[in-house]
Amino acid sequence: MKVILADYSGFCFGVKKAMDMVYDEIKEKGMEKELYSLGPLIHNQQVVEELENKGVKVEDDIEKIQKGSVIIRSHGVQKDVYSLAGEKSLDIVDATCPFVRRIQNIVENYHKDKYEIVIIGNPNHPEVIGINGWCNNQAFIIQEEEDVKKIPYSEKLCIVVQTTMSTPHFQKIAKLLEEKGNKIEIFNTICNATKERQDAARKLAKEVQAMIVVGGYHSSNTQKLVDICKEERPSTTYHVESVHELQDEWLIDIDVVGVTAGASTPQWIIDELLQKLNRI
Ligand code: F3S
């Protein structure tokens, strides 16, 4: 069986930067200072466990952290988390991805300028929750085309999009939103890493008989890759978190299989999967 890895897959720039910052912090401070990650650093169980073994504790609520350093992960956080950390004299290791930081800045500035803010994205995703915190939690958050009717007409509207949204989906919703305001600013804030991975996954899915997507089950960008591959290969796209879930029967009668990986999937997990596939 021939195994082909997508042209772009695995750790994106923002996740790699976050991982490097955390490992530097561990090296510098060792166990002498308590180190907390505000939520799992990345949506990958194996990596979270490895970091826990090195002393990085996961805490979802900053109110529960009394001392030490707090890592802000690449998804970013609400603005008030910074002031809370300051009040508690916590050190901040800020690994907010620059692409997410850009959205936070847009939202903050346009909110100050009295624009209504629309975030196209998953309302439960930490990145979106964080962005909303830069406009006083007053954004309209919509995910599907039918949600557009919930948006009232506004004089000034500023539209941003979650970094991991697919471009065609964003374009469709943004087009509908053009009817919802007089002065409208639309920012395509989908990050390149996402688009590159999505385009490469679609291209590869068209060329192979089956696709294996490897990445955390809670990783939004991995899930998007699964959705895209399923559009091309509805019955032969499989999502695994690690090599252990790979089932041999998926590959019966398959001559060419494609592999892609979410932006939070470490290279060693991809390598293990490739090695196993190459043995089949
Ligand atoms: Fe940043 Fe894009 Fe990765 S927003 S964290 S480079 S998926």
XYZ file of C-alpha atoms and ligand atoms in Angstrom:
287
model
C 0.000 0.000 0.000
C 1.249 3.462 -0.880
C 1.105 6.040 1.934
C 1.109 9.769 1.140
C 1.449 12.525 3.757
C -0.301 15.818 2.967
C 2.017 18.669 1.940
C 1.101 20.611 5.091
C 0.245 18.806 8.309
C 1.011 18.786 12.021
C 2.203 21.594 14.321
C 1.435 25.060 13.042
C 3.627 28.067 13.755
C 1.490 29.198 16.725
C 1.447 25.816 18.439
C 5.161 25.287 17.856
C 5.878 28.701 19.376
C 3.686 27.881 22.413
C 5.419 24.538 22.934
C 8.870 26.150 22.664
C 7.930 28.848 25.199
C 6.690 26.260 27.685
C 9.738 24.019 27.342
C 11.997 27.098 27.763
C 10.094 28.020 30.922
C 10.436 24.473 32.279
C 14.173 24.533 31.528
C 14.696 27.942 33.091
C 12.588 27.619 36.239
C 12.515 23.834 36.651
C 10.375 22.721 39.597
C 11.274 25.774 41.694
C 8.177 27.669 40.600
C 4.644 26.390 40.139
C 3.695 26.363 36.483
C 0.079 26.290 35.363
C -1.438 26.054 31.935
C -4.770 27.836 31.684
C -6.607 24.965 30.019
C -4.747 22.161 28.215
C -1.848 23.708 26.284
C -2.934 21.999 23.088
C -5.786 19.671 22.268
C -3.620 16.622 22.403
C -3.871 14.243 25.348
C -0.427 12.716 24.861
C 1.294 16.117 24.959
C -0.730 17.261 27.980
C 0.346 14.098 29.865
C 3.997 14.619 28.942
C 3.863 18.212 30.214
C 2.138 17.112 33.429
C 5.044 14.759 34.045
C 7.338 17.773 33.758
C 5.329 19.675 36.374
C 2.919 21.709 34.235
C -0.483 21.595 35.931
C -3.653 22.255 33.956
C -6.099 24.645 35.610
C -9.187 25.975 33.844
C -9.923 28.871 36.158
C -7.358 31.559 36.950
C -9.223 32.278 40.214
C -7.941 28.927 41.504
C -4.269 29.766 40.859
C -2.630 31.456 43.839
C 1.041 31.710 42.876
C 3.627 30.839 40.257
C 3.472 31.280 36.503
C 0.470 30.932 34.261
C 0.751 29.939 30.620
C -1.704 31.527 28.219
C -2.041 29.080 25.365
C -2.099 29.862 21.654
C -5.930 30.261 21.637
C -5.543 33.392 23.787
C -7.811 34.509 26.629
C -10.225 37.267 27.583
C -8.682 40.642 28.399
C -9.634 40.478 32.086
C -7.481 37.362 32.602
C -4.410 39.620 32.289
C -5.686 41.994 34.994
C -6.619 39.093 37.264
C -3.135 37.610 36.840
C -1.660 41.039 37.675
C -3.779 41.364 40.833
C -2.535 37.961 41.982
C 1.080 38.781 41.060
C 1.243 35.748 38.790
C 3.928 35.667 36.101
C 2.475 35.340 32.623
C 3.970 33.171 29.891
C 1.947 34.553 27.008
C 1.841 32.059 24.137
C -1.152 33.684 22.415
C -0.661 33.059 18.705
C 0.061 36.352 16.867
C -2.815 35.570 14.467
C -5.229 35.350 17.412
C -3.696 38.459 18.988
C -4.458 40.327 15.747
C -8.164 39.413 16.033
C -8.236 40.499 19.674
C -6.729 43.866 18.670
C -9.229 44.361 15.822
C -12.163 43.550 18.074
C -10.929 45.809 20.878
C -10.303 48.775 18.572
C -13.566 48.517 16.621
C -15.558 47.999 19.808
C -14.025 51.234 21.150
C -15.127 52.852 17.876
C -18.728 51.792 18.597
C -18.917 49.029 15.998
C -21.072 45.999 16.738
C -18.789 42.964 16.600
C -19.677 39.690 14.879
C -17.455 36.665 15.415
C -18.029 33.839 12.965
C -16.987 30.773 14.913
C -17.840 28.182 17.499
C -19.230 29.974 20.583
C -17.864 27.257 22.861
C -14.311 27.354 21.529
C -11.766 28.996 23.862
C -10.361 31.144 21.043
C -13.825 32.626 20.371
C -14.616 33.017 24.078
C -11.257 34.784 24.469
C -11.848 37.129 21.517
C -15.285 38.066 22.861
C -13.566 39.132 26.062
C -11.829 41.958 24.143
C -15.177 43.640 23.374
C -16.689 43.302 26.807
C -18.327 39.980 25.856
C -20.777 41.855 23.636
C -20.060 40.211 20.275
C -22.669 38.343 18.260
C -21.227 34.875 17.771
C -22.584 32.915 14.824
C -21.563 29.643 13.298
C -24.000 28.794 10.495
C -25.710 30.629 7.636
C -29.120 30.449 9.339
C -27.688 32.267 12.381
C -27.327 35.448 10.294
C -31.018 36.232 10.756
C -30.412 36.616 14.489
C -28.144 39.612 13.850
C -29.981 42.944 14.060
C -29.240 45.709 11.554
C -26.477 48.007 12.838
C -25.039 51.256 11.635
C -21.474 49.947 12.035
C -20.529 46.280 11.915
C -17.120 44.661 12.319
C -16.840 41.008 11.281
C -14.036 38.645 12.240
C -13.733 34.892 11.948
C -12.246 32.132 14.103
C -8.780 31.252 12.777
C -9.718 27.644 12.029
C -12.926 28.269 10.043
C -13.001 27.016 6.453
C -12.710 29.823 3.897
C -15.781 28.967 1.738
C -17.979 28.734 4.854
C -16.702 32.109 6.065
C -17.248 33.695 2.645
C -20.856 32.492 2.475
C -21.688 33.882 5.922
C -19.779 37.143 5.355
C -21.736 37.697 2.130
C -25.064 37.322 3.967
C -23.860 39.695 6.688
C -23.327 42.455 4.124
C -27.084 43.140 4.401
C -26.831 43.683 8.137
C -25.183 47.065 8.373
C -24.433 50.347 6.747
C -20.708 50.612 7.354
C -19.233 47.111 7.367
C -15.645 46.064 7.966
C -14.956 42.405 7.163
C -11.667 40.864 8.284
C -10.735 37.451 6.975
C -8.812 36.326 10.057
C -8.515 32.669 9.063
C -4.855 31.852 9.517
C -2.655 30.606 6.695
C -1.659 27.471 8.569
C -5.286 26.413 8.675
C -5.897 27.151 5.020
C -2.698 25.410 3.914
C -3.618 22.298 5.896
C -7.208 22.331 4.670
C -6.270 22.845 1.004
C -3.571 20.160 1.169
C -5.986 17.723 2.861
C -8.661 18.288 0.193
C -6.165 17.911 -2.639
C -4.798 14.687 -1.189
C -8.256 13.263 -0.384
C -9.153 13.585 -4.078
C -6.063 11.561 -5.055
C -6.283 8.610 -2.646
C -8.782 5.884 -1.775
C -8.835 6.493 1.985
C -7.788 9.302 4.339
C -6.550 9.004 7.907
C -6.709 12.243 9.907
C -4.637 12.144 13.079
C -5.236 14.614 15.885
C -7.052 15.245 19.150
C -10.772 14.457 19.236
C -11.324 17.878 20.862
C -9.142 19.752 18.375
C -11.265 22.074 16.280
C -8.790 22.320 13.409
C -8.407 18.521 13.287
C -12.193 18.146 13.166
C -12.325 20.598 10.245
C -9.777 18.461 8.372
C -11.980 15.424 9.001
C -15.019 17.296 7.620
C -13.120 18.363 4.491
C -11.781 14.863 3.833
C -15.277 13.431 4.347
C -16.601 15.766 1.662
C -14.235 14.037 -0.780
C -14.168 10.546 0.775
C -17.407 10.178 2.780
C -17.065 6.481 3.526
C -13.292 6.129 3.783
C -12.193 9.027 5.988
C -11.090 8.002 9.479
C -10.140 10.145 12.498
C -7.654 8.742 15.009
C -5.940 10.361 17.968
C -2.968 8.032 17.797
C -1.756 4.963 15.958
C -3.511 2.721 18.495
C -6.960 3.407 17.079
C -6.011 2.492 13.524
C -8.051 -0.537 12.392
C -6.590 -2.856 9.783
C -10.001 -3.524 8.216
C -10.252 0.129 7.133
C -7.440 -0.549 4.691
C -8.625 -3.777 3.097
C -8.543 -3.329 -0.706
C -6.960 0.131 -0.334
C -3.893 0.700 -2.537
C -3.244 4.362 -1.754
C -3.943 5.984 1.602
C -3.500 9.641 2.506
C -2.536 11.013 5.918
C -3.027 14.460 7.354
C -2.708 15.821 10.877
C -4.167 18.696 12.844
C -2.102 21.727 13.824
C -1.802 20.431 17.380
C -0.549 16.960 16.475
C 3.119 16.392 17.395
C 5.449 14.977 14.767
C 6.152 11.782 16.761
C 2.458 10.834 16.683
C 2.388 11.364 12.905
C 5.602 9.334 12.524
C 4.207 6.396 14.533
C 1.132 6.321 12.314
C 3.174 6.515 9.111
C 5.444 3.712 10.272
C 2.490 1.441 10.997
C 0.797 2.253 7.684
C 4.013 1.602 5.799
C 4.205 -1.840 7.416
C 0.688 -2.769 6.210
Fe -1.992 30.290 15.263
Fe -3.107 29.417 13.122
Fe -1.862 27.804 14.649
S -3.970 30.867 14.524
S -2.141 28.608 16.663
S -0.922 29.467 13.515
S -3.726 27.335 13.567
